Coordinates of C-alpha atoms and ligand atoms in Angstrom, one line a residue:
X154 CA -126.3 -36.0 -74.7
X155 CA -125.4 -39.1 -73.9
X156 CA -121.6 -38.2 -73.2
X157 CA -120.2 -34.9 -71.8
X158 CA -117.4 -35.1 -74.0
X159 CA -118.4 -32.5 -77.1
X160 CA -115.9 -34.2 -79.5
X161 CA -117.1 -37.5 -78.7
X162 CA -120.7 -36.7 -79.0
X163 CA -119.9 -34.7 -82.2
X164 CA -118.2 -37.6 -83.9
X165 CA -120.7 -40.3 -83.3
X166 CA -123.6 -37.8 -84.2
X167 CA -121.5 -37.3 -87.5
X168 CA -121.1 -41.1 -87.9
X169 CA -124.7 -41.5 -87.2
X170 CA -126.1 -39.0 -89.8
X171 CA -123.5 -41.0 -92.4
X172 CA -124.3 -44.6 -91.5
X173 CA -128.5 -44.0 -90.7
X174 CA -128.5 -46.6 -88.1
X175 CA -132.4 -47.2 -86.7
X176 CA -131.1 -46.6 -83.3
X177 CA -127.9 -45.9 -81.4
X178 CA -126.7 -47.8 -78.1
X179 CA -124.3 -46.6 -76.0
X180 CA -122.5 -49.7 -73.9
X181 CA -122.3 -49.4 -70.4
X182 CA -120.3 -53.0 -70.2
X183 CA -122.8 -54.4 -67.8
X184 CA -123.5 -58.0 -67.6
X185 CA -127.5 -57.5 -68.2
X186 CA -126.4 -55.8 -71.5
X187 CA -124.0 -58.7 -72.4
X188 CA -127.0 -61.3 -71.9
X189 CA -129.5 -59.0 -73.7
X190 CA -127.1 -58.9 -76.5
X191 CA -126.4 -62.7 -76.3
X192 CA -130.6 -63.5 -76.3
X193 CA -130.8 -60.9 -79.0
X194 CA -128.5 -63.3 -81.4
X195 CA -129.3 -66.4 -80.1
X196 CA -132.9 -65.0 -81.5
X197 CA -131.6 -63.9 -85.1
X198 CA -129.6 -66.8 -85.4
X199 CA -126.1 -65.2 -85.0
X200 CA -125.2 -67.4 -82.2
X201 CA -126.1 -71.0 -81.4
X202 CA -126.1 -71.7 -77.8
X203 CA -123.9 -75.0 -77.4
X204 CA -124.7 -77.5 -74.7
X205 CA -125.4 -75.7 -71.6
X206 CA -125.0 -78.6 -69.1
X207 CA -121.5 -79.3 -70.5
X208 CA -120.9 -75.7 -71.6
X209 CA -122.7 -73.6 -69.7
X210 CA -123.1 -69.9 -71.2
X211 CA -121.2 -71.1 -74.4
X212 CA -122.3 -69.8 -77.8
X213 CA -121.4 -70.7 -81.3
X214 CA -120.6 -68.2 -84.2
X215 CA -120.2 -69.0 -87.5
X216 CA -118.8 -66.3 -89.6
X217 CA -119.3 -65.9 -93.2
X218 CA -116.7 -68.0 -95.0
X219 CA -115.4 -65.6 -96.7
X220 CA -114.6 -64.0 -93.6
X221 CA -112.5 -66.1 -91.2
X222 CA -109.1 -64.3 -90.9
X223 CA -107.0 -61.3 -90.9
X224 CA -106.9 -59.7 -94.4
X225 CA -103.6 -58.4 -94.6
X226 CA -103.7 -57.6 -97.9
X227 CA -106.9 -55.3 -97.5
X228 CA -105.1 -53.4 -94.6
X229 CA -103.7 -50.3 -95.0
X230 CA -101.5 -47.3 -92.9
X231 CA -102.6 -44.0 -94.2
X232 CA -100.0 -41.3 -93.7
X233 CA -99.4 -38.3 -96.1
X234 CA -95.8 -39.4 -96.9
X235 CA -95.7 -43.2 -98.2
X236 CA -92.2 -43.7 -96.9
X237 CA -93.8 -43.5 -93.3
X238 CA -95.7 -46.4 -93.7
X239 CA -92.7 -48.0 -95.1
X240 CA -92.3 -51.2 -97.3
X241 CA -94.0 -53.2 -94.7
X242 CA -97.4 -52.1 -94.9
X243 CA -99.8 -51.0 -97.9
X244 CA -100.0 -47.5 -98.3
X245 CA -102.8 -45.2 -99.3
X246 CA -102.9 -40.9 -98.7
X247 CA -105.4 -40.2 -96.0
X248 CA -107.6 -38.3 -98.5
X249 CA -107.5 -41.4 -100.4
X250 CA -107.8 -43.6 -97.9
X251 CA -111.0 -41.5 -96.4
X252 CA -112.5 -41.4 -100.3
X253 CA -112.3 -45.2 -100.5
X254 CA -114.1 -46.2 -97.6
X255 CA -116.6 -43.3 -96.5
X256 CA -119.0 -44.2 -99.4
X257 CA -119.0 -47.7 -98.3
X258 CA -120.1 -46.4 -95.1
X259 CA -123.0 -44.2 -96.6
X260 CA -126.4 -45.4 -95.1
X261 CA -124.5 -48.9 -94.3
X262 CA -126.4 -49.1 -91.1
X263 CA -129.9 -48.8 -92.1
X264 CA -132.4 -51.3 -90.3
X265 CA -129.3 -51.9 -87.8
X266 CA -128.7 -50.7 -84.8
X267 CA -125.4 -48.7 -84.0
X268 CA -123.2 -49.3 -80.8
X269 CA -120.9 -47.0 -79.3
X270 CA -118.1 -48.8 -77.3
X271 CA -116.0 -46.6 -75.1
X272 CA -112.8 -49.2 -73.9
X273 CA -109.9 -48.7 -72.1
X274 CA -106.9 -50.8 -73.2
X275 CA -104.9 -51.7 -70.1
X276 CA -105.8 -51.2 -66.3
X277 CA -108.3 -48.7 -65.9
X278 CA -105.9 -46.6 -63.4
X279 CA -103.1 -47.2 -65.4
X280 CA -101.2 -44.1 -66.5
X281 CA -99.9 -46.6 -69.5
X282 CA -103.3 -47.3 -70.6
X283 CA -104.9 -45.9 -73.8
X284 CA -108.6 -45.5 -74.6
X285 CA -110.8 -45.5 -77.4
X286 CA -114.2 -45.8 -78.8
X287 CA -115.4 -48.3 -81.3
X288 CA -118.7 -47.5 -83.2
X289 CA -119.7 -50.8 -84.5
X290 CA -123.2 -52.1 -86.1
X291 CA -121.9 -55.9 -85.2
X292 CA -123.3 -56.9 -81.9
X293 CA -121.2 -59.7 -82.1
X294 CA -118.5 -57.5 -82.1
X295 CA -119.6 -55.6 -79.0
X296 CA -119.7 -59.1 -76.7
X297 CA -116.0 -60.1 -77.9
X298 CA -115.4 -56.4 -76.9
X299 CA -116.9 -56.7 -73.4
X300 CA -114.9 -60.2 -72.8
X301 CA -111.6 -58.8 -74.1
X302 CA -111.3 -55.5 -72.9
X303 CA -112.6 -53.2 -70.3
X304 CA -115.4 -51.6 -71.8
X305 CA -118.4 -49.5 -70.9
X306 CA -119.1 -46.8 -68.3
X307 CA -116.0 -47.0 -66.2
X308 CA -113.9 -46.7 -69.8
X309 CA -116.2 -43.8 -70.6
X310 CA -115.3 -41.9 -67.6
X311 CA -111.4 -41.9 -67.9
X312 CA -112.2 -40.8 -71.5
X313 CA -114.2 -37.5 -70.2
X314 CA -111.9 -36.9 -68.0
X315 CA -109.0 -37.2 -70.2
X316 CA -110.6 -35.8 -73.6
X317 CA -108.7 -37.9 -76.3
X318 CA -109.4 -41.4 -77.6
X319 CA -108.6 -43.6 -80.2
X320 CA -111.8 -43.3 -83.3
X321 CA -112.5 -46.6 -84.5
X322 CA -115.7 -46.7 -87.1
X323 CA -116.6 -50.4 -87.7
X324 CA -119.5 -51.9 -90.0
X325 CA -119.7 -55.6 -91.2
X326 CA -121.1 -53.9 -94.1
X327 CA -122.4 -56.7 -96.7
X328 CA -119.3 -58.7 -95.9
X329 CA -118.5 -58.5 -99.6
X330 CA -114.5 -59.3 -99.8
X331 CA -114.2 -56.5 -102.8
X332 CA -115.8 -53.8 -100.4
X333 CA -113.5 -55.0 -97.5
X334 CA -110.7 -52.5 -95.9
X335 CA -109.3 -51.8 -92.6
X336 CA -107.7 -48.6 -92.9
X337 CA -105.7 -46.6 -90.3
X338 CA -104.8 -43.1 -89.9
X339 CA -102.3 -42.8 -87.2
X340 CA -102.4 -39.2 -87.5
X341 CA -105.8 -38.5 -86.5
X342 CA -105.8 -41.4 -84.1
X343 CA -108.8 -43.0 -86.2
X344 CA -109.4 -46.5 -87.6
X345 CA -112.1 -47.4 -90.4
X346 CA -113.0 -50.8 -91.0
X347 CA -115.7 -52.3 -93.2
X348 CA -116.5 -55.5 -94.7
X349 CA -115.5 -58.2 -92.0
X350 CA -116.9 -59.2 -89.0
X351 CA -114.0 -61.2 -88.1
X352 CA -111.2 -60.9 -85.1
X353 CA -108.3 -58.5 -85.7
X354 CA -110.2 -56.8 -88.6
X355 CA -113.4 -56.0 -86.2
X356 CA -112.4 -55.8 -82.8
X357 CA -110.7 -52.5 -83.1
X358 CA -109.0 -52.4 -79.8
X359 CA -106.8 -55.5 -80.3
X360 CA -104.3 -55.1 -83.6
X361 CA -105.9 -51.8 -85.1
X362 CA -105.7 -49.7 -81.9
X363 CA -103.3 -51.4 -79.4
X364 CA -100.7 -52.4 -82.2
X365 CA -100.7 -50.5 -85.7
X366 CA -102.1 -46.7 -83.8
X367 CA -100.1 -48.0 -80.5
X368 CA -96.8 -48.6 -81.8
X369 CA -96.9 -45.3 -83.8
X370 CA -97.3 -43.4 -80.4
X371 CA -95.3 -45.6 -78.5
X372 CA -92.4 -44.6 -80.9
X373 CA -92.9 -40.9 -80.7
X374 CA -93.2 -41.3 -76.9
X375 CA -90.5 -43.4 -75.9
X376 CA -92.0 -46.9 -75.3
X377 CA -93.3 -50.2 -77.1
X378 CA -96.1 -51.9 -78.5
X379 CA -95.7 -55.4 -79.2
X380 CA -97.3 -58.5 -80.3
X381 CA -96.1 -60.4 -77.3
X382 CA -97.4 -62.5 -74.3
X383 CA -96.4 -61.8 -70.8
X384 CA -95.8 -64.5 -68.2
X385 CA -94.4 -64.7 -64.9
X386 CA -92.4 -68.2 -64.0
X387 CA -92.7 -68.7 -60.2
X388 CA -89.9 -71.2 -59.2
X389 CA -90.0 -73.7 -56.5
X390 CA -87.9 -71.1 -54.1
X391 CA -90.9 -68.8 -54.5
X392 CA -88.7 -66.2 -57.1
X393 CA -91.0 -64.9 -60.0
X394 CA -89.6 -63.9 -63.0
X395 CA -91.7 -61.8 -65.7
X396 CA -91.1 -62.8 -69.5
X397 CA -92.4 -60.9 -72.8
X398 CA -92.2 -63.3 -75.9
X399 CA -92.9 -62.5 -79.3
X400 CA -93.9 -65.0 -81.5
X401 CA -96.0 -64.7 -85.1
X402 CA -99.6 -65.3 -85.1
X403 CA -100.6 -68.9 -84.4
X404 CA -97.0 -69.9 -83.1
X405 CA -97.4 -70.7 -79.6
X406 CA -98.5 -67.4 -77.7
X407 CA -101.2 -68.3 -75.9
X408 CA -100.3 -72.0 -75.4
X409 CA -97.2 -70.8 -73.6
X410 CA -98.6 -68.1 -71.5
X411 CA -100.9 -70.4 -69.6
X412 CA -98.7 -73.4 -70.0
X413 CA -98.9 -76.1 -67.0
X414 CA -95.2 -77.2 -65.8
X415 CA -94.4 -81.2 -66.1
X416 CA -94.3 -83.4 -63.4
X417 CA -90.7 -83.9 -63.5
X418 CA -90.7 -79.9 -62.5
X419 CA -92.3 -79.8 -59.0
X420 CA -93.0 -76.8 -57.6
X421 CA -93.2 -74.1 -60.6
X422 CA -96.2 -72.2 -61.2
X423 CA -97.0 -70.0 -64.1
X424 CA -98.7 -66.9 -64.2
X425 CA -100.3 -65.7 -67.0
X426 CA -100.6 -61.8 -67.6
X427 CA -101.4 -61.5 -71.3
X428 CA -101.6 -63.7 -74.4
X429 CA -101.1 -61.3 -77.4
X430 CA -100.0 -57.9 -76.7
X431 CA -97.9 -56.1 -74.5
X432 CA -97.0 -52.4 -73.8
X433 CA -93.6 -51.9 -72.6
X434 CA -92.2 -48.5 -70.5
X435 CA -89.2 -47.8 -68.8
X436 CA -90.2 -46.7 -65.3
X437 CA -88.6 -44.0 -63.1
X438 CA -85.8 -46.6 -62.0
X439 CA -84.9 -47.4 -65.5
X440 CA -87.0 -50.8 -65.2
X441 CA -88.8 -52.1 -68.2
X442 CA -92.4 -52.8 -67.4
X443 CA -95.3 -54.4 -69.3
X444 CA -99.0 -53.9 -69.0
X445 CA -101.3 -56.3 -71.2
X446 CA -103.6 -53.8 -72.9
X447 CA -106.4 -56.5 -73.0
X448 CA -108.6 -58.3 -70.5
X449 CA -109.6 -61.6 -72.4
X450 CA -108.2 -63.9 -74.8
X451 CA -109.1 -64.3 -78.6
X452 CA -107.2 -67.8 -78.9
X453 CA -106.7 -70.3 -81.6
X454 CA -109.2 -73.4 -80.8
X455 CA -107.6 -76.4 -82.9
X456 CA -105.4 -78.5 -80.7
X457 CA -106.3 -77.3 -77.5
X458 CA -106.5 -80.2 -75.2
X459 CA -106.1 -81.5 -71.7
X460 CA -102.9 -82.8 -72.8
X461 CA -101.7 -79.8 -74.7
X462 CA -102.9 -77.0 -72.7
X463 CA -105.3 -77.8 -69.5
X464 CA -105.4 -74.4 -68.6
X465 CA -106.9 -73.3 -71.8
X466 CA -109.2 -76.4 -72.4
X467 CA -110.7 -75.8 -68.7
X468 CA -111.2 -72.1 -69.2
X469 CA -113.2 -72.5 -72.4
X470 CA -115.6 -74.9 -70.9
X471 CA -118.0 -71.8 -69.7
X472 CA -118.8 -68.4 -70.5
X473 CA -117.1 -69.0 -74.1
X474 CA -118.1 -67.5 -77.7
X475 CA -116.8 -70.1 -80.1
X476 CA -116.3 -68.8 -83.9
X477 CA -116.3 -71.2 -86.7
X478 CA -115.7 -74.7 -84.6
X479 CA -117.7 -77.9 -85.9
X480 CA -120.3 -79.5 -83.3
X481 CA -121.1 -82.7 -81.9
X482 CA -124.1 -84.5 -82.2
X483 CA -124.5 -83.8 -78.8
X484 CA -124.4 -80.1 -79.5
X485 CA -120.7 -79.9 -77.9
X486 CA -118.1 -77.6 -79.7
X487 CA -115.5 -79.5 -81.4
X488 CA -112.3 -79.1 -83.1
X489 CA -109.5 -81.3 -84.4
X490 CA -107.1 -82.2 -81.7
X491 CA -109.4 -81.6 -79.2
X492 CA -109.1 -85.5 -78.4
X493 CA -112.7 -86.4 -77.6
X494 CA -115.9 -86.8 -79.2
X495 CA -116.5 -86.8 -82.9
X496 CA -118.2 -84.0 -85.2
X497 CA -121.6 -84.2 -86.3
X498 CA -121.4 -80.6 -88.1
X499 CA -118.4 -78.7 -89.3
X500 CA -117.5 -74.6 -89.0
X501 CA -120.1 -74.0 -92.2
X502 CA -123.0 -75.9 -90.3
X503 CA -123.0 -78.5 -92.8
X504 CA -123.0 -82.2 -92.0
X505 CA -119.5 -83.0 -91.1
X506 CA -117.9 -84.7 -94.1
X507 CA -114.1 -85.1 -94.1
X508 CA -114.4 -84.6 -97.8
X509 CA -115.2 -80.9 -96.8
X510 CA -112.2 -80.2 -95.4
X511 CA -111.7 -79.9 -91.5
X512 CA -114.6 -79.6 -88.8
X513 CA -113.0 -76.5 -87.5
X514 CA -111.6 -73.8 -89.8
X515 CA -107.8 -73.9 -89.0
X516 CA -108.2 -70.5 -87.7
X517 CA -111.3 -71.0 -85.0
X518 CA -111.1 -69.0 -82.1
X519 CA -112.5 -69.0 -78.4
X520 CA -113.4 -65.7 -76.6
X521 CA -113.0 -65.7 -72.9
X522 CA -112.4 -63.3 -70.3
X523 CA -108.7 -63.5 -69.1
X524 CA -110.3 -64.1 -65.3
X525 CA -111.6 -67.7 -66.7
X526 CA -108.0 -68.6 -66.8
X527 CA -106.9 -71.1 -64.0
X528 CA -103.4 -69.3 -64.1
X529 CA -104.5 -66.0 -64.5
X530 CA -102.3 -63.4 -62.6
X531 CA -104.2 -60.8 -60.7
X532 CA -101.2 -58.5 -61.7
X533 CA -102.6 -58.3 -65.2
X534 CA -104.9 -55.6 -63.1
X535 CA -101.9 -53.8 -61.7
X536 CA -101.8 -49.8 -63.0
X537 CA -98.0 -50.3 -63.1
X538 CA -97.8 -53.6 -64.9
X539 CA -95.0 -56.2 -64.2
X540 CA -90.9 -55.9 -64.6
X541 CA -89.7 -58.1 -67.3
X542 CA -86.3 -60.1 -67.2
X543 CA -86.3 -61.5 -70.8
X544 CA -87.6 -60.7 -74.2
X545 CA -87.7 -63.7 -76.4
X546 CA -88.3 -63.8 -79.8
X547 CA -89.3 -67.1 -81.5
X548 CA -91.0 -68.2 -85.1
X549 CA -92.1 -71.4 -86.5
X550 CA -88.9 -73.1 -88.3
X551 CA -88.6 -76.4 -89.5
X552 CA -85.0 -75.7 -89.8
X553 CA -82.0 -73.6 -88.8
X554 CA -83.3 -71.6 -85.8
X555 CA -82.2 -73.8 -82.7
X556 CA -84.2 -74.8 -80.0
X557 CA -82.9 -71.6 -77.9
X558 CA -80.4 -68.9 -77.8
X559 CA -79.5 -65.8 -76.4
X560 CA -78.3 -62.6 -77.9
X561 CA -74.7 -61.2 -77.0
X562 CA -76.3 -57.7 -76.1
X563 CA -79.3 -55.8 -77.0
X564 CA -77.9 -54.4 -80.0
X565 CA -77.6 -58.2 -81.4
X566 CA -81.1 -58.9 -80.1
X567 CA -82.6 -56.4 -82.4
X568 CA -80.9 -57.9 -85.2
X569 CA -82.3 -61.4 -84.0
X570 CA -85.7 -59.9 -83.4
X571 CA -85.7 -58.3 -86.7
X572 CA -84.7 -61.5 -88.7
X573 CA -87.5 -63.7 -87.5
X574 CA -88.5 -65.7 -90.1
X575 CA -91.8 -68.0 -89.6
X576 CA -94.1 -70.0 -91.5
X577 CA -97.2 -68.6 -92.5
X578 CA -100.5 -70.0 -90.8
X579 CA -104.3 -69.6 -91.1
X580 CA -104.0 -66.5 -88.8
X581 CA -104.4 -64.7 -92.0
X582 CA -105.1 -65.0 -95.6
X583 CA -102.1 -65.9 -97.9
X584 CA -100.1 -68.9 -98.4
X585 CA -100.3 -71.0 -95.5
X586 CA -96.4 -72.7 -94.8
X587 CA -94.5 -70.2 -96.8
X588 CA -91.8 -69.0 -95.0
X589 CA -91.7 -65.4 -94.4
X590 CA -90.0 -62.5 -92.6
X591 CA -91.6 -61.4 -89.7
X592 CA -89.6 -59.1 -87.5
X593 CA -90.5 -59.2 -83.9
X594 CA -93.4 -60.9 -85.3
X595 CA -95.0 -57.3 -86.0
X596 CA -94.8 -57.6 -90.0
X597 CA -99.0 -57.5 -89.8
X598 CA -98.9 -54.9 -87.2
X599 CA -96.4 -52.6 -87.1
X600 CA -98.2 -49.3 -88.0
X601 CA -95.0 -47.2 -89.3
X602 CA -92.1 -47.7 -91.5
X603 CA -89.9 -51.2 -89.9
X604 CA -86.6 -49.1 -90.4
X605 CA -87.7 -46.5 -88.0
X606 CA -88.8 -49.5 -85.8
X607 CA -85.7 -50.8 -85.4
X608 CA -84.1 -47.4 -84.9
X609 CA -86.5 -47.2 -82.2
X610 CA -85.8 -50.5 -80.5
X611 CA -82.2 -49.8 -80.8
X612 CA -82.5 -46.3 -79.2
X613 CA -83.4 -48.3 -75.9
X614 CA -79.8 -48.8 -74.5
X615 CA -79.4 -44.6 -74.2
X616 CA -82.9 -44.8 -72.4
X617 CA -81.8 -47.2 -69.4
X618 CA -78.6 -49.6 -68.5
X619 CA -81.0 -52.1 -67.2
X620 CA -82.5 -53.6 -70.4
X621 CA -83.5 -57.1 -70.5
X622 CA -81.6 -60.0 -71.9
X623 CA -83.0 -61.1 -75.4
X624 CA -83.5 -64.6 -76.6
X625 CA -84.7 -66.4 -79.4
X626 CA -86.6 -69.9 -79.3
X627 CA -88.3 -72.4 -81.7
X628 CA -90.4 -75.1 -80.6
X629 CA -91.0 -76.2 -84.3
X630 CA -88.1 -78.0 -85.5
X631 CA -88.6 -80.8 -87.5
X632 CA -86.9 -84.0 -88.6
X633 CA -86.6 -84.9 -92.3
X634 CA -90.2 -86.8 -91.8
X635 CA -91.4 -83.9 -90.8
X636 CA -92.0 -84.9 -87.2
X637 CA -91.4 -82.4 -84.4
X638 CA -87.9 -82.7 -82.5
X639 CA -89.2 -80.8 -79.3
X640 CA -92.2 -82.0 -77.4
X641 CA -93.1 -78.5 -76.8
X642 CA -96.2 -77.1 -74.5
X643 CA -95.6 -77.9 -71.0
X644 CA -92.2 -79.2 -71.5
X645 CA -91.2 -75.6 -73.0
X646 CA -90.9 -74.8 -69.3
X647 CA -87.7 -76.8 -69.3
X648 CA -86.2 -74.0 -71.8
X649 CA -87.6 -71.0 -70.0
X650 CA -85.7 -72.3 -66.7
X651 CA -82.6 -71.8 -68.6
X652 CA -83.3 -68.5 -69.7
X653 CA -84.3 -67.5 -66.3
X654 CA -81.1 -69.1 -64.9
X655 CA -79.0 -67.0 -67.7
X656 CA -80.9 -63.6 -66.6
X657 CA -79.6 -64.7 -62.9
X658 CA -76.0 -65.6 -63.9
X659 CA -76.6 -69.0 -62.5
X660 CA -75.7 -71.1 -65.9
X661 CA -72.9 -70.8 -68.4
X662 CA -73.3 -71.0 -72.1
X663 CA -71.2 -72.0 -75.3
X664 CA -70.4 -69.0 -77.7
X665 CA -71.1 -69.5 -81.3
X666 CA -71.5 -67.2 -83.8
X667 CA -75.2 -66.8 -83.9
X668 CA -75.3 -65.8 -79.8
X669 CA -74.8 -68.1 -76.6
X670 CA -76.2 -71.7 -76.8
X671 CA -77.0 -73.8 -73.7
X672 CA -74.2 -76.3 -72.8
X673 CA -75.0 -80.0 -73.1
X674 CA -76.8 -81.2 -70.2
X675 CA -77.9 -77.7 -69.3
X676 CA -81.6 -78.0 -70.5
X677 CA -83.0 -80.9 -67.7
X678 CA -84.6 -83.4 -69.7
X679 CA -85.3 -85.3 -67.1
X680 CA -88.4 -87.9 -67.4
X681 CA -88.2 -86.8 -71.0
X682 CA -88.4 -89.4 -73.9
X683 CA -85.9 -87.6 -76.1
X684 CA -82.3 -89.1 -76.6
X685 CA -78.8 -87.1 -76.5
X686 CA -78.7 -87.2 -80.3
X687 CA -81.9 -85.1 -80.7
X688 CA -81.1 -82.5 -78.4
X689 CA -77.7 -81.9 -79.9
X690 CA -79.3 -81.4 -83.4
X691 CA -82.2 -79.1 -81.3
X692 CA -78.9 -77.3 -80.2
X693 CA -76.9 -77.2 -83.5
X694 CA -76.1 -74.4 -85.8
X695 CA -76.0 -75.5 -89.7
X696 CA -73.3 -72.7 -90.7
X697 CA -74.5 -72.8 -94.7
X698 CA -78.0 -72.6 -93.6
X699 CA -77.3 -69.7 -91.6
X700 CA -75.2 -67.9 -94.2
X701 CA -78.1 -68.1 -96.7
X702 CA -80.6 -66.8 -94.2
X703 CA -78.1 -64.1 -93.4
X704 CA -78.0 -63.2 -97.0
X705 CA -81.6 -63.2 -97.7
X706 CA -81.7 -60.9 -94.6
X707 CA -79.4 -58.7 -96.2
X708 CA -81.7 -58.4 -99.0
X709 CA -84.4 -58.1 -96.9
X710 CA -83.1 -54.9 -95.4
X711 CA -81.9 -53.5 -98.9
X712 CA -85.8 -53.0 -99.4
X713 CA -85.8 -50.4 -96.7
X714 CA -83.1 -48.8 -98.0
X715 CA -81.0 -45.9 -96.3
X716 CA -83.7 -45.4 -93.8
X717 CA -82.3 -48.7 -92.3
X718 CA -80.5 -47.8 -89.0
X719 CA -76.6 -48.4 -89.9
X720 CA -76.5 -50.3 -86.3
X721 CA -78.7 -53.0 -87.4
X722 CA -76.5 -53.3 -90.9
X723 CA -73.6 -53.8 -88.9
X724 CA -75.1 -56.3 -86.7
X725 CA -75.9 -58.1 -90.0
X726 CA -72.5 -57.7 -91.5
X727 CA -70.8 -58.8 -87.7
X728 CA -72.7 -62.0 -88.4
X729 CA -71.8 -62.7 -91.9
X730 CA -68.3 -62.3 -91.1
X731 CA -68.3 -64.7 -88.4
X732 CA -70.0 -66.9 -90.2
X733 CA -67.6 -66.9 -93.0
X734 CA -64.6 -67.4 -90.7
X735 CA -66.0 -70.9 -90.0
Ligands
GTP914 P1 -102.2 -65.7 -82.2 O1 -103.3 -65.6 -81.3 O2 -102.9 -66.0 -83.8 O3 -101.5 -64.4 -82.1 O4 -101.5 -67.1 -81.7 P2 -100.6 -67.7 -80.7 O5 -99.1 -67.1 -80.8 O6 -101.4 -67.2 -79.5 O7 -100.7 -69.2 -81.1 P3 -101.3 -70.1 -80.1 O8 -100.4 -70.6 -78.8 O9 -102.8 -70.3 -80.2 O10 -100.5 -71.6 -81.0 C1 -101.2 -71.8 -82.5 C2 -101.1 -73.4 -82.5 O11 -99.5 -73.8 -82.4 C3 -102.2 -74.2 -82.1 O12 -102.3 -75.0 -82.9 C4 -101.1 -75.2 -81.0 O13 -101.6 -76.2 -80.7 C5 -99.8 -75.0 -81.3 N1 -98.8 -74.9 -80.7 C6 -98.5 -74.0 -79.7 N2 -97.5 -74.1 -78.8 C7 -96.8 -75.5 -79.3 C8 -95.4 -75.9 -79.1 O14 -94.8 -75.8 -78.2 N3 -95.1 -77.2 -79.8 C9 -96.2 -77.7 -80.9 N4 -95.4 -78.3 -81.7 N5 -97.4 -76.7 -81.8 C10 -97.5 -75.6 -80.8
SPV915 C1 -103.3 -62.9 -84.6 O1 -103.8 -63.4 -86.2 O2 -102.4 -62.7 -84.4 C2 -104.5 -62.9 -83.8 C3 -106.0 -62.9 -84.1 O3 -104.1 -62.6 -82.6 S1 -106.4 -61.5 -84.8 O4 -107.0 -61.1 -83.5 O5 -107.4 -61.8 -85.7 O6 -105.5 -60.7 -85.2
MN916 MN1 -102.0 -62.4 -82.5

């Protein structure tokens, strides 16, 4: 008996008798345990030590070349009723889902160790946190979970006290894409994932629990589980505002969450609370508050350098697990956009040859504890979370979306979020570069019908009068030659400053059909090499583009039929009418 909670023990026993591991290891989460697992994996080749002088305690993992990103086409939400999963999810009935994966788990852990990982998503003492247990045969998963979540004995104590937890059953199986499934059973609070060892497919606390399962629970309990970063912006006067931003995968959350203010904005400080997931609750005063359920980052490596993101660059120089990057001759990790060193080997361990493509896979990642981040906010551990002043949506758009605009009110903000479109990235298998609708950046992660999700968002004004303002940003607008018009990264603070000023009613704006835009000159561009014409273009609305966009969105809503909330339809039609007037 390794736990006093009979339901947990029973489930672990059942999984063990079905998967038949050689032994079972209950994870304590201790540093010793971490080091032992690292040693075991360096001995068997799962990890390679990197240059320990320059990258102390850093290791490299190369995954199977077919297993390098989330697999949305193999990810299912299994609800009794297909309508409840909605057109935004792949669906199977729970009976069918279990029947599909259970045989794949039979005997799959023979010769392997089964690890039992109790974890807590969110601060251990927070009423907003939720626990789970992941069973896995991958020690790589265990060490990633150690860096990214509060896992081990303390989490187990909370689970035993509460008696409830999300059950996550994972095996890398034989990594055959034909036998790879990520299944969610929201009614049973359970997840079964097989055939992948990668990121969101395998670290079940992250997207599977903290978004797909949690979004369902949030709906019935009156809160929100979102694909959002959380950051604090401290002005030179010492006033701090917290904002939560939803951008699709590989569209800039990690970078924004830890940005370094440009020299021309002296006195500003940025505090990172989270870079990927936010759980938002209304407190007893009616204030929306956010916690980050995670305690570490699984971040995109390519593009990280001393200029784009010095904080990330520094934090991944120690205690980091790299997955699918290249290496220099000196055994340092190397990736495209690192700006220093040269690749000698690529992400498949081959001698680097540009003919084979990039040295680092475009979705190569670093795993590191949040406390390594120089801009880490200790409030990330606060049980009550932080108050949110603004919600910011964004996408990767070459045209259409201006640098920034503000929604008229919450209801309009829900339209702004629901109509987010973005170029697909290497974070998931699919057509990279193709624009797809990614409402609230939750297309891959909303565990139930989007129509019901929008209804839920629209219900918030009934719950409190103090809701944050909603904005939309786009760092990725391009000229006709494909150059980014906006410098991005640290300079994004100039836009965030305007957002904070709007929240405090300190700056005006011009009204357009799509929302409020900055007046000319209100985004500070001092010491920035950007012309007034470029700024005008960045803040322009192309009516024809917007009409087409709005028509596409109306068609998209049709896919959800009668379930689409009338208020969202009304907002879409209201925008259509305003655009038609011009
Ligand atoms: P997930 O972890 O997949 O959810 O992604 P994310 O939203 O945290 O994305 P991340 O910050 O890792 O950024 C992904 C890519 O976008 C990286 O290659 C960055 O270099 C690039 N990027 C981030 N911010 C900016 C920006 O302001 N401008 C430009 N041009 N590129 C950016
Ligand atoms: C994303 O794809 O949005 C990620 C990486 O943050 S993963 O953990 O694989 O979901
Ligand atoms: Mn993400």
